[in-house]
PDB file of C-alpha atoms in Angstrom:
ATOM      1  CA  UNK F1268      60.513 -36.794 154.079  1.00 53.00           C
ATOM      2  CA  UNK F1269      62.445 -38.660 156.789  1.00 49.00           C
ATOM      3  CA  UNK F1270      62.922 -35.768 159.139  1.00 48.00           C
ATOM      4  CA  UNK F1271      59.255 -35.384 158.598  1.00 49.00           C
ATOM      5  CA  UNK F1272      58.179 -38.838 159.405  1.00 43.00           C
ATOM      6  CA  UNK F1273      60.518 -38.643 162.727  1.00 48.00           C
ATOM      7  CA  UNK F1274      58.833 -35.288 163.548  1.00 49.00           C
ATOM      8  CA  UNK F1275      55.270 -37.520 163.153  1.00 62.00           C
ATOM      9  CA  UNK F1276      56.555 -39.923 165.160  1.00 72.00           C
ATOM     10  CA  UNK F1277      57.736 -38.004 168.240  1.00 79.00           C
ATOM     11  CA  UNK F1278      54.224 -36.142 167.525  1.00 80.00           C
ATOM     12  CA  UNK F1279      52.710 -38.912 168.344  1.00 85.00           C
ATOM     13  CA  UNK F1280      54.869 -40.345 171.144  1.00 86.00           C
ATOM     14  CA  UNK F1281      54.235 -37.331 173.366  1.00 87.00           C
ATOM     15  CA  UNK F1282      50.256 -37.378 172.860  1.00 87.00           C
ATOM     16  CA  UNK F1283      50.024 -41.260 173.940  1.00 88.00           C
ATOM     17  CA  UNK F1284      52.370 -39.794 176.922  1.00 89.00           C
ATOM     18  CA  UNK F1285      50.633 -37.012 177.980  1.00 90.00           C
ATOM     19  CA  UNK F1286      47.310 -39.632 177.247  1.00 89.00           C
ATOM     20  CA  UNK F1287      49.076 -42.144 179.642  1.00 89.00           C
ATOM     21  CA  UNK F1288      49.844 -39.228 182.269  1.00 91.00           C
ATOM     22  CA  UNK F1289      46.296 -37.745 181.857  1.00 89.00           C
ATOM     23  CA  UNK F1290      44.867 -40.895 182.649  1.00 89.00           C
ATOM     24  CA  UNK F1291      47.091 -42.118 185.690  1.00 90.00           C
ATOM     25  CA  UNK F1292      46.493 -38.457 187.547  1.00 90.00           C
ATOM     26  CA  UNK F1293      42.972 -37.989 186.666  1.00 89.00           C
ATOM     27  CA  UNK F1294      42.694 -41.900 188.437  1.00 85.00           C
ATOM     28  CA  UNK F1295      44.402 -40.692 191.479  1.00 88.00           C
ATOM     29  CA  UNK F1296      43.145 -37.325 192.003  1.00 88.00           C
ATOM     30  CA  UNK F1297      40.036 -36.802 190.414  1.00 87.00           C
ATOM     31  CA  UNK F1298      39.077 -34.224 187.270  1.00 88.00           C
ATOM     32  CA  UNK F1299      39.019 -31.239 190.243  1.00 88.00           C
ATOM     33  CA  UNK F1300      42.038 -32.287 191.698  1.00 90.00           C
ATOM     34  CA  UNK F1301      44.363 -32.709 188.680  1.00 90.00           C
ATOM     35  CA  UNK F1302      45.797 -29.942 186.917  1.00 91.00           C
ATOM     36  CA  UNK F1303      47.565 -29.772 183.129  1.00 90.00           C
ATOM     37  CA  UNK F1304      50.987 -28.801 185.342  1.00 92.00           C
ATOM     38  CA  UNK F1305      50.645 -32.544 186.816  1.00 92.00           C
ATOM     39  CA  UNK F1306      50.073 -33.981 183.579  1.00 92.00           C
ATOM     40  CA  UNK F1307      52.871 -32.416 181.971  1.00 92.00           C
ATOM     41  CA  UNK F1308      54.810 -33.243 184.634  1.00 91.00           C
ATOM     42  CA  UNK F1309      54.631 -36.759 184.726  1.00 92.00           C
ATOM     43  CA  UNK F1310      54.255 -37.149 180.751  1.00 90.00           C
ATOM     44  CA  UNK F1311      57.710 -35.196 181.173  1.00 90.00           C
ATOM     45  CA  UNK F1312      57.074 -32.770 178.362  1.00 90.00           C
ATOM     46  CA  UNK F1313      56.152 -28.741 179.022  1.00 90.00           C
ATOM     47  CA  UNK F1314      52.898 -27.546 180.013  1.00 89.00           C
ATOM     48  CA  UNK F1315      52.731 -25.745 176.155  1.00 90.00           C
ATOM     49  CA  UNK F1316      53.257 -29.216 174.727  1.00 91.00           C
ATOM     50  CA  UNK F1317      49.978 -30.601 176.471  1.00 89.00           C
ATOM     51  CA  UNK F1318      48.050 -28.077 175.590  1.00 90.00           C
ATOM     52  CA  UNK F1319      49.580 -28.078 172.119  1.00 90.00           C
ATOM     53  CA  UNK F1320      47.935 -31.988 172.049  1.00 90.00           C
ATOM     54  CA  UNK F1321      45.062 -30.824 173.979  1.00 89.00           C
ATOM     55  CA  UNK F1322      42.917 -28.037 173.777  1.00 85.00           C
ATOM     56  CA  UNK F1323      41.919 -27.697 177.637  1.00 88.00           C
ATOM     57  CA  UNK F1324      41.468 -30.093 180.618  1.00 90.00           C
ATOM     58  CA  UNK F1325      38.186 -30.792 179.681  1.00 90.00           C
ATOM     59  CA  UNK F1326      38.919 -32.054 176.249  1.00 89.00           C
ATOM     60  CA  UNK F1327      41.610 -34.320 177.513  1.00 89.00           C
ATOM     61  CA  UNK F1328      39.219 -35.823 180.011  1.00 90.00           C
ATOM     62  CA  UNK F1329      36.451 -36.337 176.897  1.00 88.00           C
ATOM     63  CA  UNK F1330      39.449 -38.544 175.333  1.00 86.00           C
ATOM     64  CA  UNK F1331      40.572 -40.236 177.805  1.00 84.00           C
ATOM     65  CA  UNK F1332      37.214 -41.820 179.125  1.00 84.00           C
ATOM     66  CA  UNK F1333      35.636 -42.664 175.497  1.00 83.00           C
ATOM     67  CA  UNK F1334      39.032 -44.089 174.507  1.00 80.00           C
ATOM     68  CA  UNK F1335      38.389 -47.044 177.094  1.00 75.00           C
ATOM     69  CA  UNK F1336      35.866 -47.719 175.227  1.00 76.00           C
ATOM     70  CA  UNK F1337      37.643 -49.478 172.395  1.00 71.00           C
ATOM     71  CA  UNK F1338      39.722 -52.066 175.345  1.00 66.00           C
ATOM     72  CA  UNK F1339      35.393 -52.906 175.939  1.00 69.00           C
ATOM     73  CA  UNK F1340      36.206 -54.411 172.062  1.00 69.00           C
ATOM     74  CA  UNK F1341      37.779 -57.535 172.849  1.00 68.00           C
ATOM     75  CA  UNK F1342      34.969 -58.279 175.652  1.00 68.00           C
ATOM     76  CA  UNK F1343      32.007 -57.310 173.200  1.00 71.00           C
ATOM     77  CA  UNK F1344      33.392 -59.889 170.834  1.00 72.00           C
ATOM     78  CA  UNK F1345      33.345 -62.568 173.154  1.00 69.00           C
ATOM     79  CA  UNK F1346      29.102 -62.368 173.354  1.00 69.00           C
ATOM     80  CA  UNK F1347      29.133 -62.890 170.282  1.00 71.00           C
ATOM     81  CA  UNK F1348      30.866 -66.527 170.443  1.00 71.00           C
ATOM     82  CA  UNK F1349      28.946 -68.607 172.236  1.00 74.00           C
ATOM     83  CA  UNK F1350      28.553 -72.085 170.694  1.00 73.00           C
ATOM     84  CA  UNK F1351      25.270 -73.539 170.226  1.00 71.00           C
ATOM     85  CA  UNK F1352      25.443 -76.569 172.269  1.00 76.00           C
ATOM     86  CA  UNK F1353      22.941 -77.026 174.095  1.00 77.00           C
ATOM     87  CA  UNK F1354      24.725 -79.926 176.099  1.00 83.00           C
ATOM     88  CA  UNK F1355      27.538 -77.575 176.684  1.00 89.00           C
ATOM     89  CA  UNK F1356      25.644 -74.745 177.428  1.00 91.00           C
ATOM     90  CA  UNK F1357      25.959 -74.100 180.985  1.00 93.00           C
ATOM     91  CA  UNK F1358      29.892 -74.660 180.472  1.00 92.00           C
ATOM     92  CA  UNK F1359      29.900 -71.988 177.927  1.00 89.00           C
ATOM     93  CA  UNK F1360      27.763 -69.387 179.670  1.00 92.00           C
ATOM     94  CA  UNK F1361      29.851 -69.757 182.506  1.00 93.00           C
ATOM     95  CA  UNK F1362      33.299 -69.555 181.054  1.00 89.00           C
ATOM     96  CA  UNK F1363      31.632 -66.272 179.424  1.00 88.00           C
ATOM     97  CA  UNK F1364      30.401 -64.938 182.835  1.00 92.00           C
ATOM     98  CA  UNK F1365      33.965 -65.424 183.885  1.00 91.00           C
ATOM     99  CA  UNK F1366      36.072 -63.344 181.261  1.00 86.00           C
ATOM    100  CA  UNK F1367      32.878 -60.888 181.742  1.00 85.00           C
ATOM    101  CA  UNK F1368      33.608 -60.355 185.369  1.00 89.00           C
ATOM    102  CA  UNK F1369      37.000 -60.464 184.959  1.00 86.00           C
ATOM    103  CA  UNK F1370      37.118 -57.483 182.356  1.00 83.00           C
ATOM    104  CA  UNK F1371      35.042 -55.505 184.406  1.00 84.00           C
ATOM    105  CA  UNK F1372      36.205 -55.487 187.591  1.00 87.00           C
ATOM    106  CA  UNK F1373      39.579 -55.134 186.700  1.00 83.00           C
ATOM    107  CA  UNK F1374      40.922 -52.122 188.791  1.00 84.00           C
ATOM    108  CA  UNK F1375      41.136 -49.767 185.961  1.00 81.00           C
ATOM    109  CA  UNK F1376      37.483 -49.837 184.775  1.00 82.00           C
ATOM    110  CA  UNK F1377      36.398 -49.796 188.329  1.00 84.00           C
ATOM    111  CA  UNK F1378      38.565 -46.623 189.236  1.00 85.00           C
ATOM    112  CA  UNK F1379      36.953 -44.729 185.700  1.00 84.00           C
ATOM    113  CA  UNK F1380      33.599 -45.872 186.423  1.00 85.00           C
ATOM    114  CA  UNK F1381      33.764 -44.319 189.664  1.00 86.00           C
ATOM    115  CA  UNK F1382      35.679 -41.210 188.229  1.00 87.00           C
ATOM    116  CA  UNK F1383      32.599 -40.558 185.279  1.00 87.00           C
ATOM    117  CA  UNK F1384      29.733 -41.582 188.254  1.00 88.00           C
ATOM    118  CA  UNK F1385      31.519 -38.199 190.126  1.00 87.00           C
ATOM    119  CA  UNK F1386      31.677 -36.546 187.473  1.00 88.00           C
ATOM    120  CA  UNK F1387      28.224 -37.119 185.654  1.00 88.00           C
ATOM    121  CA  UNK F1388      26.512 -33.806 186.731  1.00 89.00           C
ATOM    122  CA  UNK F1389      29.327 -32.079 185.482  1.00 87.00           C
ATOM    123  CA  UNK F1390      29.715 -34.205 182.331  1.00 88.00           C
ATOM    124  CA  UNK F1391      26.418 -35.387 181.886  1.00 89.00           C
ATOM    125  CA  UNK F1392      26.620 -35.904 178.165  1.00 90.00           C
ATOM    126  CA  UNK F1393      30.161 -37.525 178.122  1.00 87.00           C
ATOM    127  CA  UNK F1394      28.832 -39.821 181.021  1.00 87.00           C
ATOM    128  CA  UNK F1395      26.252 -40.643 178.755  1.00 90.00           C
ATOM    129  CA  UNK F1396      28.211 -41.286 176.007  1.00 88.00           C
ATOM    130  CA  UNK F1397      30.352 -43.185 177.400  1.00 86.00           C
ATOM    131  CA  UNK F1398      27.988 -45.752 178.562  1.00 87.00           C
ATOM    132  CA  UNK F1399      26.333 -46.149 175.825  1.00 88.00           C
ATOM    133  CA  UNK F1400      29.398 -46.444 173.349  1.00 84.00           C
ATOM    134  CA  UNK F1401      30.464 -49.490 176.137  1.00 82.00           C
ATOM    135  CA  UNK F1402      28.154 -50.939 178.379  1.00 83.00           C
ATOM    136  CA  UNK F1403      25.031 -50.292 176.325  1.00 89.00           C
ATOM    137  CA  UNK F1404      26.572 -51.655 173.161  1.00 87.00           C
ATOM    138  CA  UNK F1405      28.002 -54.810 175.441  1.00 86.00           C
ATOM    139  CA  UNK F1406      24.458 -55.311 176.504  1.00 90.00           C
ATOM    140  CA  UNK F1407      23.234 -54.737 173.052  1.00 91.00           C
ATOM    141  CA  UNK F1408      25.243 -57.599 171.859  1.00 89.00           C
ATOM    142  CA  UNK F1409      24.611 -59.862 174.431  1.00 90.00           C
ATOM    143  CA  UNK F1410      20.717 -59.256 173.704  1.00 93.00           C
ATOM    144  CA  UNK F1411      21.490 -60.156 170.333  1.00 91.00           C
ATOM    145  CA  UNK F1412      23.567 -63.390 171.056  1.00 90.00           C
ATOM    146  CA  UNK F1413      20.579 -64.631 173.475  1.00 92.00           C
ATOM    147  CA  UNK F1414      18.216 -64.251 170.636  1.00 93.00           C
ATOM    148  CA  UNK F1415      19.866 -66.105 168.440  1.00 90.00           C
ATOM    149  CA  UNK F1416      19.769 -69.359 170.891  1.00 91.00           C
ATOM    150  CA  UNK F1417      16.789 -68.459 171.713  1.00 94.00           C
ATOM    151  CA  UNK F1418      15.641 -69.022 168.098  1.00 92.00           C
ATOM    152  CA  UNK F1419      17.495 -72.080 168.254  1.00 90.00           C
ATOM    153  CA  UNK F1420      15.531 -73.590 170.606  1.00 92.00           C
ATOM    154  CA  UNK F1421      18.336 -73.762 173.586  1.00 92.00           C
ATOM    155  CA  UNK F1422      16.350 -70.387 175.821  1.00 94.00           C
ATOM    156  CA  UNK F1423      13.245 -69.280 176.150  1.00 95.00           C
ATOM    157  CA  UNK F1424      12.796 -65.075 175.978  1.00 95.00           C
ATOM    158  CA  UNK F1425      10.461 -62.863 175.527  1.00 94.00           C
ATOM    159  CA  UNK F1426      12.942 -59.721 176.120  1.00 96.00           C
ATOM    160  CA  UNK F1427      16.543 -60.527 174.738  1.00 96.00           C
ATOM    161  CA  UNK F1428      17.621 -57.278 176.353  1.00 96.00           C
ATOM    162  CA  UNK F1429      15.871 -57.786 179.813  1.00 97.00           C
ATOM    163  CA  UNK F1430      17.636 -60.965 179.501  1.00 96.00           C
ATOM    164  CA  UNK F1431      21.106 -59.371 179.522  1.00 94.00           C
ATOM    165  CA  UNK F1432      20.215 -56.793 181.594  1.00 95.00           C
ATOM    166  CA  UNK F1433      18.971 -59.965 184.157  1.00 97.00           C
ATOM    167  CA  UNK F1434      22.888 -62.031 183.485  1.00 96.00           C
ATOM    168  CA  UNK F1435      25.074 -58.985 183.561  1.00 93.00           C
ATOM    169  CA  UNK F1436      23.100 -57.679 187.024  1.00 95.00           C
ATOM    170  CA  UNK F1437      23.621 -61.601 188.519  1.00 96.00           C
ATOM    171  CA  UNK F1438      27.033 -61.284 187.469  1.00 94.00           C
ATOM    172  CA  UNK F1439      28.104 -57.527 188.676  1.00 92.00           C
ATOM    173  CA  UNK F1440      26.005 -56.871 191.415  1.00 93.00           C
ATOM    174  CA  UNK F1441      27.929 -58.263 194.452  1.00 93.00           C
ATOM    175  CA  UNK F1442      31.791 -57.170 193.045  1.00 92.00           C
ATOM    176  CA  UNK F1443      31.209 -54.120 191.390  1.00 90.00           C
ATOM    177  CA  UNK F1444      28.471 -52.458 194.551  1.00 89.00           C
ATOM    178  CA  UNK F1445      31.432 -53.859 196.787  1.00 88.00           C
ATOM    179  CA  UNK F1446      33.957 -52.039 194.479  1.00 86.00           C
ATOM    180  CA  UNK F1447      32.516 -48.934 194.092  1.00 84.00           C
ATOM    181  CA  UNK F1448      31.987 -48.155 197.814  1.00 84.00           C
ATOM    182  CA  UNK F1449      35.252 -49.209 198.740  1.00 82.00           C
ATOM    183  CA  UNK F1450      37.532 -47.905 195.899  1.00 72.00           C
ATOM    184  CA  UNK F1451      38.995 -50.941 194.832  1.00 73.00           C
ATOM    185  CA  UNK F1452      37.846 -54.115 193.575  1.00 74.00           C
ATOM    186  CA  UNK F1453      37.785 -56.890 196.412  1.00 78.00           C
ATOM    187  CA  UNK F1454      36.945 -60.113 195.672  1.00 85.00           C
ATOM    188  CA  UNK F1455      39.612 -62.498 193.875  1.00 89.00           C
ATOM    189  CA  UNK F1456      39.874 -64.319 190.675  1.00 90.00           C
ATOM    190  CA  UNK F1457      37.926 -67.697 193.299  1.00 93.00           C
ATOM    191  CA  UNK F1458      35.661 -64.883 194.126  1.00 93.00           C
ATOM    192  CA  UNK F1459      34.678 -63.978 190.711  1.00 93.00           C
ATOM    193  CA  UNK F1460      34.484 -67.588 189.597  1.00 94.00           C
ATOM    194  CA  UNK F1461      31.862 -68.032 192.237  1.00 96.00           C
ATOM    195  CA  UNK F1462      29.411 -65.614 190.763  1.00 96.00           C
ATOM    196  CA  UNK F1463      30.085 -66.575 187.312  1.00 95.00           C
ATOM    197  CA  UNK F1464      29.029 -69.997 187.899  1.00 96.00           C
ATOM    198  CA  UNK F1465      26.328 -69.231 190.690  1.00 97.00           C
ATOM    199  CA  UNK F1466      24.979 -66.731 188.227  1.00 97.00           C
ATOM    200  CA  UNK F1467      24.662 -68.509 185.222  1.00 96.00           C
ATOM    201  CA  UNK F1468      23.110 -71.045 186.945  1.00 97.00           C
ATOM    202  CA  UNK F1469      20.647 -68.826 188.165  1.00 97.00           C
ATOM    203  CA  UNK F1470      19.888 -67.167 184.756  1.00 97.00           C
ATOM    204  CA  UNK F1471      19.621 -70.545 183.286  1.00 96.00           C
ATOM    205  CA  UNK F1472      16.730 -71.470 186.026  1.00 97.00           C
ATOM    206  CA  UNK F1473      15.055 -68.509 184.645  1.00 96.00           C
ATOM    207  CA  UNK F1474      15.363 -68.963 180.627  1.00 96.00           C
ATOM    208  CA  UNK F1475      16.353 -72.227 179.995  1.00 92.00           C
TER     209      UNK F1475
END
């Protein structure tokens, strides 16, 4: 039973390796441009292993991009938890808008966005799936979260998803269009405190 559980374990090891590999040289050259031979050369295990794990290249793509998905978690419950205080509501919005921005235009997620955006006529369905397992479910929640203040009295919507559509746009627009024509995110953490309060300011002109 030990030797099996140690077997499990090193099982396991090498496909969060070749994971980790899969995802640093599909970041830096592409889903054309990488080849199982790279990943199994930086995970450091043979080329049988990975494909022992993985079935083909295109399966270990499929995992890698909907398993970023679950790091949206942490993010999605964070729309969920805004106090209703409708003295403190700008503050809270804001400090929301912040850890919003921040999430998303950390270098990772900006380098996979742009990776599934190449990649969408070729993987139209995993593109698809992808956004709506993280950004469509973020907005969902959001939608959801507006609603509720709105029924409390503190905004005033008619569409709780236009509405967080309307935030998320005031909020992304400017660093992520920057971003994804340049390759790399390019504002800093000032930056990106700008638009979080400039944009919640503006939202709250709109639906407060």
């Amino acid at each position: 039973m030990e030797k099996e559980l140690m077997m499990d374990s090193r099982s396991v090891r090498k496909h969060e390796a070749i994971r980790e590999a899969a995802t640093s040289v599909f970041l830096d050259k592409g889903y054309s441009g990488t080849s199982m031979d790279d990943i199994a050369k930086l995970a450091a295990v043979s080329k049988q292993t990975v494909y022992k794990h993985f079935e083909d290249k295109e399966k270990l793509f499929a995992e890698i991009v909907l398993a970023t998905t679950d790091r949206l978690d942490t993010t999605i419950d964070l729309l969920t938890d805004i106090p209703t205080d409708a003295s403190n509501l700008e503050e809270n919005l804001t400090r929301l808008a912040r850890q919003f921005l921040t999430t998303l235009t950390h270098p990772q997620v900006i380098q996979l966005r742009r990776l599934i955006i190449a990649n969408a006529d070729v993987f139209p369905d995993l593109g698809a799936e992808w956004y709506e397992r993280g950004f469509e479910r973020g907005l969902a929640t959001l939608a959801a979260t507006f609603q509720r203040l709105a029924d409390q009295g503190l905004l005033r919507i008619d569409d709780a998803l236009l509405a967080a559509n309307h935030f998320s746009g005031l909020l992304l627009w400017i660093p992520v269009s920057k971003a994804m024509f340049t390759g790399r995110p390019q504002d800093t953490q000032a930056d990106l405190d700008r638009y979080a309060a400039a944009g919640t300011r503006v939202f709250l002109a709109a639906y407060r």
